[in-house]
Amino acid sequence: DARVTQTPRHKVTEMGQEVTMRCQPILGHNTVFWYRQTMMQGLELLAYFRNRAPLDDSGMPKDRFSAEMPDATLATLKIQPSEPRDSAVYFCASGLVLGQSPYEQYFGPGTRLTVT
Amino acid sequence: AQKITQTQPGMFVQEKEAVTLDCTYDTSDQSYGLFWYKQPSSGEMIFLIYQGSYDEQNATEGRYSLNFQKARKSANLVISASQLGDSAMYFCAMREGDTGRRALTFGSGTRLQVQP
């Protein structure tokens, strides 16, 4: 049963610290998404990659957030320095995109981040 | 303008009854996809059902069906024979095709509570 995995599941850190979240997409999927979920904003897209290349990171605060895919099996989202307003659940999702054909996005379990 | 609108913050339904969760969307694309996800209290996002803009038949997956009315730009989720385990947040989402944007835009969600 293929799944998207995310680590850590929970992270509590102090303001100003660096936070790194990791995601392992489903093997064979060519697209990876990072979403953030908060009570106030709901689910919003931060960034996504196709074949490891960033396609859209317009939803991500560039001054403190960075997203990378060092290889096809790992996606990372970093926050440096972290702030209390970054507290949220961060979801990674992956999918296999072939042209205009429909596809599903499979979500990981999320990383619950608390910045104090 | 909101891309995805879910006007019901919360819904109650009796076990074994059917329930309809509303979703309207806004896009100028001809090709797009509509999705419903379930988020139980454990937090993971579970894909339920997909409807493509060119699909003539309403999508069905077990007890889930999508009432797609293209002219009205609505994509309501119908859950038949509700079960206690259906209690969760439900999100409607859209992927716009012609713009090349492959990520999902989510609605604010509807919290469904199934009562015994």
Short mmCIF file of N, CA, C and O in Angstrom, two decimals, chain A residues 33 35 37 43 45 48 50 56 91 97 99-105 107-109, chain B residues 31 35 37 39 42-45 47 50 91 95 97-98 100-104 106:
data_model
loop_
_atom_site.label_atom_id
_atom_site.label_comp_id
_atom_site.label_asym_id
_atom_site.label_seq_id
_atom_site.Cartn_x
_atom_site.Cartn_y
_atom_site.Cartn_z
N PHE A 33 3.67 18.34 -3.96
CA PHE A 33 3.06 19.59 -3.51
C PHE A 33 3.30 19.77 -2.02
O PHE A 33 3.28 18.80 -1.26
N TYR A 35 1.46 21.92 1.04
CA TYR A 35 0.32 22.73 1.46
C TYR A 35 0.47 23.05 2.94
O TYR A 35 1.08 22.31 3.71
N GLN A 37 -1.99 24.18 6.33
CA GLN A 37 -3.36 24.29 6.82
C GLN A 37 -3.38 25.01 8.15
O GLN A 37 -2.72 24.59 9.11
N LEU A 43 -6.60 25.54 3.83
CA LEU A 43 -5.53 24.85 3.10
C LEU A 43 -5.04 25.74 1.98
O LEU A 43 -5.81 26.16 1.12
N LEU A 45 -1.72 26.41 -0.93
CA LEU A 45 -0.55 25.85 -1.58
C LEU A 45 0.67 26.71 -1.28
O LEU A 45 0.63 27.93 -1.38
N TYR A 48 5.04 23.69 -5.51
CA TYR A 48 5.00 22.35 -6.06
C TYR A 48 6.07 22.15 -7.12
O TYR A 48 6.56 23.11 -7.72
N ARG A 50 7.53 19.54 -10.38
CA ARG A 50 7.29 18.51 -11.39
C ARG A 50 8.65 18.01 -11.82
O ARG A 50 9.51 18.79 -12.22
N ASP A 56 5.89 26.22 -9.12
CA ASP A 56 5.14 27.32 -8.54
C ASP A 56 5.46 27.39 -7.06
O ASP A 56 5.19 26.44 -6.34
N PHE A 91 1.28 19.84 4.91
CA PHE A 91 1.02 18.59 4.19
C PHE A 91 1.88 18.53 2.94
O PHE A 91 2.04 19.52 2.22
N VAL A 97 1.31 13.05 -12.89
CA VAL A 97 0.69 13.91 -13.88
C VAL A 97 1.16 13.52 -15.26
O VAL A 97 2.36 13.54 -15.55
N GLY A 99 0.23 14.65 -18.99
CA GLY A 99 -0.52 15.54 -19.87
C GLY A 99 -1.68 16.17 -19.14
O GLY A 99 -1.54 16.66 -18.03
N GLN A 100 -2.85 16.11 -19.78
CA GLN A 100 -4.05 16.70 -19.19
C GLN A 100 -4.92 15.64 -18.53
O GLN A 100 -6.05 15.92 -18.15
N SER A 101 -4.41 14.43 -18.42
CA SER A 101 -5.23 13.36 -17.87
C SER A 101 -5.52 13.61 -16.40
O SER A 101 -4.72 14.23 -15.70
N PRO A 102 -6.67 13.16 -15.93
CA PRO A 102 -6.99 13.36 -14.52
C PRO A 102 -6.06 12.56 -13.63
O PRO A 102 -5.53 11.54 -14.03
N TYR A 103 -5.85 13.04 -12.45
CA TYR A 103 -5.00 12.33 -11.52
C TYR A 103 -5.43 12.69 -10.11
O TYR A 103 -6.11 13.68 -9.89
N GLU A 104 -5.03 11.86 -9.19
CA GLU A 104 -5.31 12.12 -7.79
C GLU A 104 -4.06 12.66 -7.11
O GLU A 104 -2.95 12.35 -7.52
N GLN A 105 -4.26 13.44 -6.09
CA GLN A 105 -3.16 13.84 -5.22
C GLN A 105 -3.29 13.05 -3.94
O GLN A 105 -4.34 13.05 -3.31
N PHE A 107 -2.15 12.57 -0.18
CA PHE A 107 -1.59 13.40 0.88
C PHE A 107 -0.86 12.55 1.91
O PHE A 107 -1.28 11.43 2.25
N GLY A 108 0.21 13.12 2.45
CA GLY A 108 0.87 12.53 3.60
C GLY A 108 0.10 12.87 4.86
O GLY A 108 -0.88 13.61 4.83
N PRO A 109 0.54 12.34 6.00
CA PRO A 109 -0.18 12.55 7.26
C PRO A 109 -0.01 13.95 7.84
O PRO A 109 -0.73 14.33 8.75
N SER B 31 -11.12 23.27 -19.12
CA SER B 31 -10.69 21.98 -18.58
C SER B 31 -10.31 22.15 -17.12
O SER B 31 -9.44 22.95 -16.79
N PHE B 35 -12.55 17.84 -6.92
CA PHE B 35 -12.20 16.78 -5.99
C PHE B 35 -12.93 17.00 -4.66
O PHE B 35 -13.22 18.14 -4.27
N TYR B 37 -12.24 15.75 -0.61
CA TYR B 37 -11.38 15.10 0.34
C TYR B 37 -12.07 15.07 1.69
O TYR B 37 -12.82 15.98 2.06
N GLN B 39 -11.28 14.80 5.82
CA GLN B 39 -10.24 14.94 6.84
C GLN B 39 -10.83 14.58 8.21
O GLN B 39 -11.51 15.38 8.85
N SER B 42 -8.13 12.70 12.98
CA SER B 42 -6.71 12.31 13.00
C SER B 42 -5.86 13.20 12.10
O SER B 42 -4.64 13.23 12.22
N GLY B 43 -6.48 13.92 11.19
CA GLY B 43 -5.77 14.94 10.44
C GLY B 43 -5.39 14.62 9.01
O GLY B 43 -5.09 15.53 8.24
N GLU B 44 -5.37 13.34 8.63
CA GLU B 44 -4.93 13.05 7.26
C GLU B 44 -6.00 13.44 6.24
O GLU B 44 -7.18 13.54 6.56
N MET B 45 -5.57 13.71 5.04
CA MET B 45 -6.47 14.06 3.94
C MET B 45 -6.71 12.82 3.09
O MET B 45 -5.78 12.25 2.55
N PHE B 47 -8.57 11.16 -0.14
CA PHE B 47 -9.26 11.41 -1.40
C PHE B 47 -10.54 10.58 -1.47
O PHE B 47 -10.54 9.39 -1.16
N TYR B 50 -13.51 12.16 -7.71
CA TYR B 50 -13.03 13.12 -8.70
C TYR B 50 -14.04 13.26 -9.84
O TYR B 50 -14.64 12.26 -10.25
N PHE B 91 -13.63 18.63 2.35
CA PHE B 91 -13.14 19.73 1.54
C PHE B 91 -13.41 19.48 0.07
O PHE B 91 -13.12 18.39 -0.45
N ARG B 95 -8.79 21.73 -9.50
CA ARG B 95 -7.54 21.89 -10.24
C ARG B 95 -7.93 22.48 -11.58
O ARG B 95 -8.72 21.89 -12.30
N GLY B 97 -7.16 23.37 -15.36
CA GLY B 97 -6.31 22.71 -16.34
C GLY B 97 -5.67 23.62 -17.34
O GLY B 97 -4.47 23.55 -17.58
N ASP B 98 -6.43 24.50 -17.96
CA ASP B 98 -5.90 25.27 -19.08
C ASP B 98 -4.79 26.22 -18.64
O ASP B 98 -3.92 26.57 -19.43
N GLY B 100 -2.55 25.55 -16.66
CA GLY B 100 -1.36 24.78 -16.34
C GLY B 100 -1.11 24.65 -14.86
O GLY B 100 -0.14 24.03 -14.45
N ARG B 101 -1.96 25.24 -14.07
CA ARG B 101 -1.78 25.14 -12.63
C ARG B 101 -2.25 23.76 -12.18
O ARG B 101 -3.42 23.43 -12.33
N ARG B 102 -1.33 23.01 -11.65
CA ARG B 102 -1.64 21.63 -11.31
C ARG B 102 -1.98 21.43 -9.85
O ARG B 102 -2.33 20.34 -9.45
N ALA B 103 -1.82 22.45 -9.05
CA ALA B 103 -2.12 22.30 -7.64
C ALA B 103 -3.60 22.50 -7.40
O ALA B 103 -4.35 22.96 -8.26
N LEU B 104 -4.03 22.14 -6.23
CA LEU B 104 -5.44 22.24 -5.86
C LEU B 104 -5.72 23.53 -5.11
O LEU B 104 -4.90 23.98 -4.31
N PHE B 106 -8.52 24.83 -2.46
CA PHE B 106 -9.49 24.21 -1.56
C PHE B 106 -10.54 25.21 -1.09
O PHE B 106 -10.28 26.40 -0.94
#
